[in-house]
Every structure is written in structure tokens, then in C-alpha cells.
mmCIF file of C-alpha atoms in Angstrom:
data_model
loop_
_atom_site.group_PDB
_atom_site.id
_atom_site.type_symbol
_atom_site.label_atom_id
_atom_site.label_comp_id
_atom_site.label_asym_id
_atom_site.label_seq_id
_atom_site.Cartn_x
_atom_site.Cartn_y
_atom_site.Cartn_z
ATOM 1 C CA UNK O 27 117.426 82.256 97.269
ATOM 2 C CA UNK O 28 114.152 82.820 99.116
ATOM 3 C CA UNK O 29 112.320 80.638 96.593
ATOM 4 C CA UNK O 30 114.883 77.844 97.003
ATOM 5 C CA UNK O 31 114.594 78.013 100.788
ATOM 6 C CA UNK O 32 110.787 78.026 100.572
ATOM 7 C CA UNK O 33 110.785 74.918 98.358
ATOM 8 C CA UNK O 34 113.204 73.122 100.659
ATOM 9 C CA UNK O 35 111.053 73.999 103.663
ATOM 10 C CA UNK O 36 107.943 72.718 101.864
ATOM 11 C CA UNK O 37 109.682 69.431 101.016
ATOM 12 C CA UNK O 38 110.760 68.976 104.622
ATOM 13 C CA UNK O 39 107.210 69.545 105.842
ATOM 14 C CA UNK O 40 105.904 66.962 103.374
ATOM 15 C CA UNK O 41 108.547 64.499 104.525
ATOM 16 C CA UNK O 42 109.974 63.971 101.035
ATOM 17 C CA UNK O 43 113.523 62.754 100.590
ATOM 18 C CA UNK O 44 115.710 64.441 97.986
ATOM 19 C CA UNK O 45 117.508 62.499 95.286
ATOM 20 C CA UNK O 46 121.211 62.405 96.087
ATOM 21 C CA UNK O 47 120.400 62.048 99.784
ATOM 22 C CA UNK O 48 121.703 59.024 101.674
ATOM 23 C CA UNK O 49 119.762 56.950 104.172
ATOM 24 C CA UNK O 50 120.675 53.995 106.348
ATOM 25 C CA UNK O 51 118.579 50.911 107.076
ATOM 26 C CA UNK O 52 119.637 47.729 108.885
ATOM 27 C CA UNK O 53 123.216 49.001 109.128
ATOM 28 C CA UNK O 54 123.650 49.616 105.405
ATOM 29 C CA UNK O 55 123.763 52.933 103.548
ATOM 30 C CA UNK O 56 121.855 53.720 100.352
ATOM 31 C CA UNK O 57 122.044 56.750 98.078
ATOM 32 C CA UNK O 58 118.695 57.794 96.603
ATOM 33 C CA UNK O 59 119.147 58.247 92.853
ATOM 34 C CA UNK O 60 115.704 58.801 91.374
ATOM 35 C CA UNK O 61 112.097 59.082 92.483
ATOM 36 C CA UNK O 62 110.006 56.253 91.012
ATOM 37 C CA UNK O 63 106.663 57.477 92.297
ATOM 38 C CA UNK O 64 104.439 58.010 95.317
ATOM 39 C CA UNK O 65 101.800 55.692 96.707
ATOM 40 C CA UNK O 66 99.177 56.197 99.369
ATOM 41 C CA UNK O 67 101.523 55.251 102.203
ATOM 42 C CA UNK O 68 105.004 55.348 100.673
ATOM 43 C CA UNK O 69 107.468 57.073 98.407
ATOM 44 C CA UNK O 70 109.456 54.837 96.066
ATOM 45 C CA UNK O 71 113.031 55.486 94.978
ATOM 46 C CA UNK O 72 115.713 53.929 92.842
ATOM 47 C CA UNK O 73 118.814 53.759 95.039
ATOM 48 C CA UNK O 74 122.344 52.423 95.061
ATOM 49 C CA UNK O 75 123.705 50.486 98.000
ATOM 50 C CA UNK O 76 126.964 52.037 99.092
ATOM 51 C CA UNK O 77 130.031 50.087 100.091
ATOM 52 C CA UNK O 78 132.352 47.483 98.636
ATOM 53 C CA UNK O 79 129.616 45.596 96.763
ATOM 54 C CA UNK O 80 127.194 48.217 95.422
ATOM 55 C CA UNK O 81 123.991 47.270 93.630
ATOM 56 C CA UNK O 82 120.763 48.945 92.601
ATOM 57 C CA UNK O 83 117.806 48.774 94.959
ATOM 58 C CA UNK O 84 114.183 49.833 94.970
ATOM 59 C CA UNK O 85 113.367 51.486 98.299
ATOM 60 C CA UNK O 86 109.923 52.168 99.697
ATOM 61 C CA UNK O 87 109.994 54.898 102.333
ATOM 62 C CA UNK O 88 106.983 55.323 104.592
ATOM 63 C CA UNK O 89 104.850 58.437 104.327
ATOM 64 C CA UNK O 90 102.098 57.209 106.670
ATOM 65 C CA UNK O 91 102.220 55.369 110.033
ATOM 66 C CA UNK O 92 100.441 52.318 108.572
ATOM 67 C CA UNK O 93 103.346 51.688 106.188
ATOM 68 C CA UNK O 94 105.552 50.099 108.871
ATOM 69 C CA UNK O 95 103.240 47.113 109.371
ATOM 70 C CA UNK O 96 102.623 46.898 105.620
ATOM 71 C CA UNK O 97 106.351 46.794 104.869
ATOM 72 C CA UNK O 98 106.928 44.146 107.539
ATOM 73 C CA UNK O 99 104.103 42.027 106.136
ATOM 74 C CA UNK O 100 105.389 42.281 102.562
ATOM 75 C CA UNK O 101 108.917 41.365 103.617
ATOM 76 C CA UNK O 102 107.623 38.343 105.546
ATOM 77 C CA UNK O 103 105.533 37.143 102.596
ATOM 78 C CA UNK O 104 108.366 37.479 100.099
ATOM 79 C CA UNK O 105 110.843 35.669 102.331
ATOM 80 C CA UNK O 106 108.386 32.819 102.856
ATOM 81 C CA UNK O 107 107.653 32.634 99.138
ATOM 82 C CA UNK O 108 111.342 32.469 98.231
ATOM 83 C CA UNK O 109 111.910 29.827 100.911
ATOM 84 C CA UNK O 110 109.161 27.685 99.388
ATOM 85 C CA UNK O 111 110.692 27.748 95.899
ATOM 86 C CA UNK O 112 112.742 24.642 95.341
ATOM 87 C CA UNK O 113 114.137 22.806 92.346
ATOM 88 C CA UNK O 114 114.787 24.138 88.844
ATOM 89 C CA UNK O 115 111.207 25.350 88.376
ATOM 90 C CA UNK O 116 111.324 27.285 91.629
ATOM 91 C CA UNK O 117 114.639 28.885 90.726
ATOM 92 C CA UNK O 118 113.156 29.984 87.413
ATOM 93 C CA UNK O 119 110.132 31.600 89.014
ATOM 94 C CA UNK O 120 112.215 33.308 91.697
ATOM 95 C CA UNK O 121 113.291 35.887 89.109
ATOM 96 C CA UNK O 122 109.669 37.043 88.809
ATOM 97 C CA UNK O 123 109.334 37.727 92.549
ATOM 98 C CA UNK O 124 110.820 40.742 94.360
ATOM 99 C CA UNK O 125 113.812 39.962 96.581
ATOM 100 C CA UNK O 126 113.977 41.561 100.033
ATOM 101 C CA UNK O 127 117.307 43.119 100.993
ATOM 102 C CA UNK O 128 116.279 44.824 104.241
ATOM 103 C CA UNK O 129 113.273 46.153 106.129
ATOM 104 C CA UNK O 130 113.080 48.332 109.200
ATOM 105 C CA UNK O 131 113.543 51.800 110.669
ATOM 106 C CA UNK O 132 115.408 54.482 108.739
ATOM 107 C CA UNK O 133 118.290 55.116 111.100
ATOM 108 C CA UNK O 134 118.439 58.660 112.398
ATOM 109 C CA UNK O 135 114.775 59.128 111.496
ATOM 110 C CA UNK O 136 112.849 56.805 113.790
ATOM 111 C CA UNK O 137 109.526 57.980 112.436
ATOM 112 C CA UNK O 138 110.235 56.590 108.976
ATOM 113 C CA UNK O 139 110.438 52.978 107.842
ATOM 114 C CA UNK O 140 111.949 51.433 104.742
ATOM 115 C CA UNK O 141 111.517 48.320 102.640
ATOM 116 C CA UNK O 142 114.585 47.689 100.483
ATOM 117 C CA UNK O 143 114.245 45.387 97.472
ATOM 118 C CA UNK O 144 116.848 44.370 94.921
ATOM 119 C CA UNK O 145 116.080 46.418 91.803
ATOM 120 C CA UNK O 146 114.951 44.308 88.826
ATOM 121 C CA UNK O 147 117.138 45.138 85.821
ATOM 122 C CA UNK O 148 115.422 45.878 82.540
ATOM 123 C CA UNK O 149 111.928 46.459 83.881
ATOM 124 C CA UNK O 150 110.534 49.643 82.372
ATOM 125 C CA UNK O 151 107.631 50.450 84.678
ATOM 126 C CA UNK O 152 104.220 49.245 85.764
ATOM 127 C CA UNK O 153 101.363 48.031 83.604
ATOM 128 C CA UNK O 154 99.517 51.146 84.779
ATOM 129 C CA UNK O 155 102.271 53.262 83.218
ATOM 130 C CA UNK O 156 102.093 51.128 80.080
ATOM 131 C CA UNK O 157 98.384 51.848 79.836
ATOM 132 C CA UNK O 158 99.061 55.568 80.188
ATOM 133 C CA UNK O 159 101.602 55.340 77.361
ATOM 134 C CA UNK O 160 99.136 53.584 75.032
ATOM 135 C CA UNK O 161 95.942 55.530 75.596
ATOM 136 C CA UNK O 162 94.216 53.922 72.586
ATOM 137 C CA UNK O 163 94.860 50.465 74.032
ATOM 138 C CA UNK O 164 97.839 48.175 73.607
ATOM 139 C CA UNK O 165 98.357 45.867 70.637
ATOM 140 C CA UNK O 166 96.288 42.743 71.439
ATOM 141 C CA UNK O 167 99.329 40.578 70.645
ATOM 142 C CA UNK O 168 101.098 42.187 73.599
ATOM 143 C CA UNK O 169 98.066 41.549 75.783
ATOM 144 C CA UNK O 170 98.505 37.826 75.100
ATOM 145 C CA UNK O 171 102.057 37.515 76.400
ATOM 146 C CA UNK O 172 101.476 39.932 79.286
ATOM 147 C CA UNK O 173 98.527 37.882 80.509
ATOM 148 C CA UNK O 174 100.358 34.589 79.974
ATOM 149 C CA UNK O 175 103.274 35.818 82.122
ATOM 150 C CA UNK O 176 100.858 36.903 84.861
ATOM 151 C CA UNK O 177 99.036 33.572 84.714
ATOM 152 C CA UNK O 178 102.331 31.673 84.909
ATOM 153 C CA UNK O 179 103.389 33.457 88.101
ATOM 154 C CA UNK O 180 99.929 33.215 89.656
ATOM 155 C CA UNK O 181 99.654 29.554 88.723
ATOM 156 C CA UNK O 182 102.975 28.818 90.369
ATOM 157 C CA UNK O 183 102.221 30.616 93.642
ATOM 158 C CA UNK O 184 98.719 29.127 93.668
ATOM 159 C CA UNK O 185 100.220 25.661 93.357
ATOM 160 C CA UNK O 186 102.161 26.430 96.550
ATOM 161 C CA UNK O 187 98.975 27.437 98.361
ATOM 162 C CA UNK O 188 99.326 31.222 98.097
ATOM 163 C CA UNK O 189 97.175 33.992 96.687
ATOM 164 C CA UNK O 190 98.443 37.449 95.759
ATOM 165 C CA UNK O 191 95.331 39.272 96.924
ATOM 166 C CA UNK O 192 95.866 42.626 95.197
ATOM 167 C CA UNK O 193 96.447 42.145 91.461
ATOM 168 C CA UNK O 194 96.110 45.479 89.680
ATOM 169 C CA UNK O 195 97.942 47.368 86.882
ATOM 170 C CA UNK O 196 100.224 49.285 89.257
ATOM 171 C CA UNK O 197 101.263 46.041 90.960
ATOM 172 C CA UNK O 198 102.911 44.470 87.916
ATOM 173 C CA UNK O 199 106.120 45.577 86.190
ATOM 174 C CA UNK O 200 106.813 44.979 82.510
ATOM 175 C CA UNK O 201 110.122 44.084 80.821
ATOM 176 C CA UNK O 202 109.666 45.238 77.199
ATOM 177 C CA UNK O 203 112.775 43.624 75.713
ATOM 178 C CA UNK O 204 112.393 40.174 77.264
ATOM 179 C CA UNK O 205 108.581 40.179 77.418
ATOM 180 C CA UNK O 206 108.629 39.663 81.168
ATOM 181 C CA UNK O 207 106.130 40.582 83.864
ATOM 182 C CA UNK O 208 106.885 40.749 87.587
ATOM 183 C CA UNK O 209 104.149 40.943 90.217
ATOM 184 C CA UNK O 210 104.951 43.283 93.107
ATOM 185 C CA UNK O 211 103.231 44.553 96.298
ATOM 186 C CA UNK O 212 102.715 41.218 98.052
ATOM 187 C CA UNK O 213 101.565 42.583 101.422
ATOM 188 C CA UNK O 214 98.011 41.288 100.850
ATOM 189 C CA UNK O 215 99.178 37.767 99.920
ATOM 190 C CA UNK O 216 97.883 34.854 101.959
ATOM 191 C CA UNK O 217 99.318 31.401 102.594
ATOM 192 C CA UNK O 218 96.932 28.423 102.561
ATOM 193 C CA UNK O 219 94.591 30.567 100.491
ATOM 194 C CA UNK O 220 91.346 29.017 99.375
ATOM 195 C CA UNK O 221 90.432 28.329 95.771
ATOM 196 C CA UNK O 222 88.089 31.327 95.680
ATOM 197 C CA UNK O 223 90.859 33.719 96.722
ATOM 198 C CA UNK O 224 93.039 32.294 93.978
ATOM 199 C CA UNK O 225 90.183 32.584 91.460
ATOM 200 C CA UNK O 226 89.829 36.237 92.484
ATOM 201 C CA UNK O 227 93.516 36.719 91.555
ATOM 202 C CA UNK O 228 92.784 35.314 88.113
ATOM 203 C CA UNK O 229 89.694 37.463 87.591
ATOM 204 C CA UNK O 230 91.661 40.569 88.597
ATOM 205 C CA UNK O 231 94.444 39.624 86.177
ATOM 206 C CA UNK O 232 91.858 39.493 83.377
ATOM 207 C CA UNK O 233 90.580 42.928 84.420
ATOM 208 C CA UNK O 234 94.140 44.250 84.150
ATOM 209 C CA UNK O 235 94.291 42.977 80.564
ATOM 210 C CA UNK O 236 90.880 44.504 79.846
ATOM 211 C CA UNK O 237 92.142 47.891 81.051
ATOM 212 C CA UNK O 238 95.270 47.618 78.888
ATOM 213 C CA UNK O 239 93.264 46.666 75.802
ATOM 214 C CA UNK O 240 90.713 49.437 76.276
ATOM 215 C CA UNK O 241 93.174 52.215 77.100
ATOM 216 C CA UNK O 242 91.348 55.433 77.904
ATOM 217 C CA UNK O 243 88.383 54.361 75.796
ATOM 218 C CA UNK O 244 85.712 51.792 76.580
ATOM 219 C CA UNK O 245 84.488 51.416 80.116
ATOM 220 C CA UNK O 246 81.932 48.738 79.247
ATOM 221 C CA UNK O 247 82.687 45.931 76.854
ATOM 222 C CA UNK O 248 85.999 45.767 75.038
ATOM 223 C CA UNK O 249 87.822 47.825 72.425
ATOM 224 C CA UNK O 250 86.718 47.055 68.880
ATOM 225 C CA UNK O 251 90.272 46.436 67.659
ATOM 226 C CA UNK O 252 90.544 43.286 69.803
ATOM 227 C CA UNK O 253 89.926 40.033 67.880
ATOM 228 C CA UNK O 254 86.684 38.334 68.913
ATOM 229 C CA UNK O 255 88.431 35.138 70.066
ATOM 230 C CA UNK O 256 90.632 37.035 72.521
ATOM 231 C CA UNK O 257 87.860 39.423 73.571
ATOM 232 C CA UNK O 258 85.627 36.503 74.539
ATOM 233 C CA UNK O 259 88.176 34.899 76.886
ATOM 234 C CA UNK O 260 89.243 38.189 78.494
ATOM 235 C CA UNK O 261 85.685 39.402 78.997
ATOM 236 C CA UNK O 262 84.423 36.139 80.489
ATOM 237 C CA UNK O 263 87.393 35.796 82.860
ATOM 238 C CA UNK O 264 87.103 39.432 83.962
ATOM 239 C CA UNK O 265 83.427 39.044 84.894
ATOM 240 C CA UNK O 266 82.934 35.485 86.121
ATOM 241 C CA UNK O 267 84.891 34.318 89.162
ATOM 242 C CA UNK O 268 83.263 30.875 88.930
ATOM 243 C CA UNK O 269 84.667 30.514 85.403
ATOM 244 C CA UNK O 270 88.121 31.406 86.735
ATOM 245 C CA UNK O 271 87.620 28.943 89.584
ATOM 246 C CA UNK O 272 86.796 26.111 87.194
ATOM 247 C CA UNK O 273 89.661 26.883 84.793
ATOM 248 C CA UNK O 274 92.502 27.802 87.118
ATOM 249 C CA UNK O 275 95.590 29.561 85.804
ATOM 250 C CA UNK O 276 96.521 26.614 83.588
ATOM 251 C CA UNK O 277 93.077 26.383 82.023
ATOM 252 C CA UNK O 278 92.957 30.118 81.282
ATOM 253 C CA UNK O 279 96.406 29.920 79.720
ATOM 254 C CA UNK O 280 95.286 27.049 77.473
ATOM 255 C CA UNK O 281 92.184 28.984 76.369
ATOM 256 C CA UNK O 282 94.323 32.061 75.761
ATOM 257 C CA UNK O 283 96.746 30.101 73.574
ATOM 258 C CA UNK O 284 93.863 28.719 71.485
ATOM 259 C CA UNK O 285 92.344 32.200 71.123
ATOM 260 C CA UNK O 286 95.713 33.728 70.145
ATOM 261 C CA UNK O 287 96.317 31.015 67.557
ATOM 262 C CA UNK O 288 92.886 31.587 66.013
ATOM 263 C CA UNK O 289 93.364 35.367 65.983
ATOM 264 C CA UNK O 290 97.028 35.730 65.028
ATOM 265 C CA UNK O 291 98.258 32.386 63.719
ATOM 266 C CA UNK O 292 101.476 30.694 64.931
ATOM 267 C CA UNK O 293 103.265 32.413 67.852
ATOM 268 C CA UNK O 294 105.787 35.109 66.874
ATOM 269 C CA UNK O 295 107.836 37.654 68.786
ATOM 270 C CA UNK O 296 106.394 41.151 68.410
ATOM 271 C CA UNK O 297 108.718 43.830 69.889
ATOM 272 C CA UNK O 298 107.170 46.162 72.455
ATOM 273 C CA UNK O 299 108.505 49.610 71.612
ATOM 274 C CA UNK O 300 108.135 52.161 74.400
#
């Protein structure tokens, strides 16, 4: 009993929420179901919205004062991005962007803020978690489709004048079954971004692929199991922002398709087993 009380007291001092606990934001209640991880300024939970029309949500709860402004910025960016998506192409890309449900103060706890996003079904975890699962490096064939999905999303938002601004392994979720990738954490995104900011997105996306291919191994160069054609494109794009600037997302995708064809032959679906 003393140990249980001591642990509960420690959690309360740290400001952690317990799974099974309910919170309220913007007049709507949510039950926290599972912890999804902790960041520098937030704790992330899988939750269920309570009421007549329940659905799953991803909730970021602030653990630092700076989170409130960060949450507000991310919500603003995502709403503007969704508003800019029009036509069939826009509707298709909307599924690869987080959808804001609510953002604001956690009611009854004015010191905490929340960002509530609709939970993306089928997404397993981040590319950082994928890299931790495959410490020897992922199959290069998976690197191809992962990078192509990232380039497709970046190319689309770039064509609308935006940059993401913070592409990294923990800011992309992977859908193993459908071979999908969703970029998250858009608080650093900028509208009317210059070409160099967009090229920086592309270079960072290549560095993500480099990390996935190398696993816990190489820090310089690229893992020896990667075909030379693919290694050349990934390495150049990860090191040379001017190359990314000249190619753009579409150009990198075209080079990637040529490299994949030379290395692996005609495209085929290779299941990602996690």
C-alpha cells in the first residue's frame, strides 16, 4: 500500500496522466487509453472521445509551458493546410496529414494544454521506432517506398507554398500493411516558404532514409547491403542541399524510381512484417 501511494505521489509530481483517466478539452471528454510516448514538451496518448459518436484520438498533453504556443501553432498550420487542399488530388493527400479535432486548455487543469488529433487507423508507429526494430537496417526495398511516400507528401505541400521545417524519423508514422507514411509535428511549417527551405525538407527526408538503411551501424557512408544505385541517390540527396534544390521532390522521386528499377527490377509489393 505504501509503495502504491508513493508511486502515485511520484506520478502526480511529474504531472503524468494515468491511462483510464478522463480529461476534457473544448467542451468534449476523452478517456486516455494508452501512453504513446513522451516528448520534450508533451506526453502523447491514445484516447477515445466519449459521447454519442466516439472515435479514437491522439492527444498531446503539455509537460512544459512552451507547449501551449507550440500546440496552437501546429493546429493553425494543419487547419490552413487542410483548407488549401482542393479537388480530387487534395482530398487524396488529406489522408496523409493529421486532422485537428480540438486544441486548448485542459478543463479543470488550467496549467495544462492539449492538442487533440483524429487517430490515424493502421499506423504502427514512427520511423524512429521502425529503425529501433530493425537495428541492422531496413530492407532497401522498403526504403524505396517509404522515401517515395515522404517525397509525395512534401512535393504536394511544397507545390502549395509550404515547407514542413522539421522532417526527422520521429515525425513520420508508417502504415506497414498499406505502405503509407504520414508526416506529423507541423508546428515548424511555414507558408510562402522559399525554395531553400523546401530543399532542406528534401535533404532531411534523405537523411531519414539514410538512418533507416544504416540502422545502428554506419555513421559515415551507407550500409554495405544497400545496392549502389540506391546508395548513390540517397547519399547525394542527404549531403547536398543544392542537388535537392535543383531536383525538387518530383526529380528525386524520378531518380529514385530509376535507381530502384536498376537495383530490384520491376516494382513489386514486398510486405513489411513488424
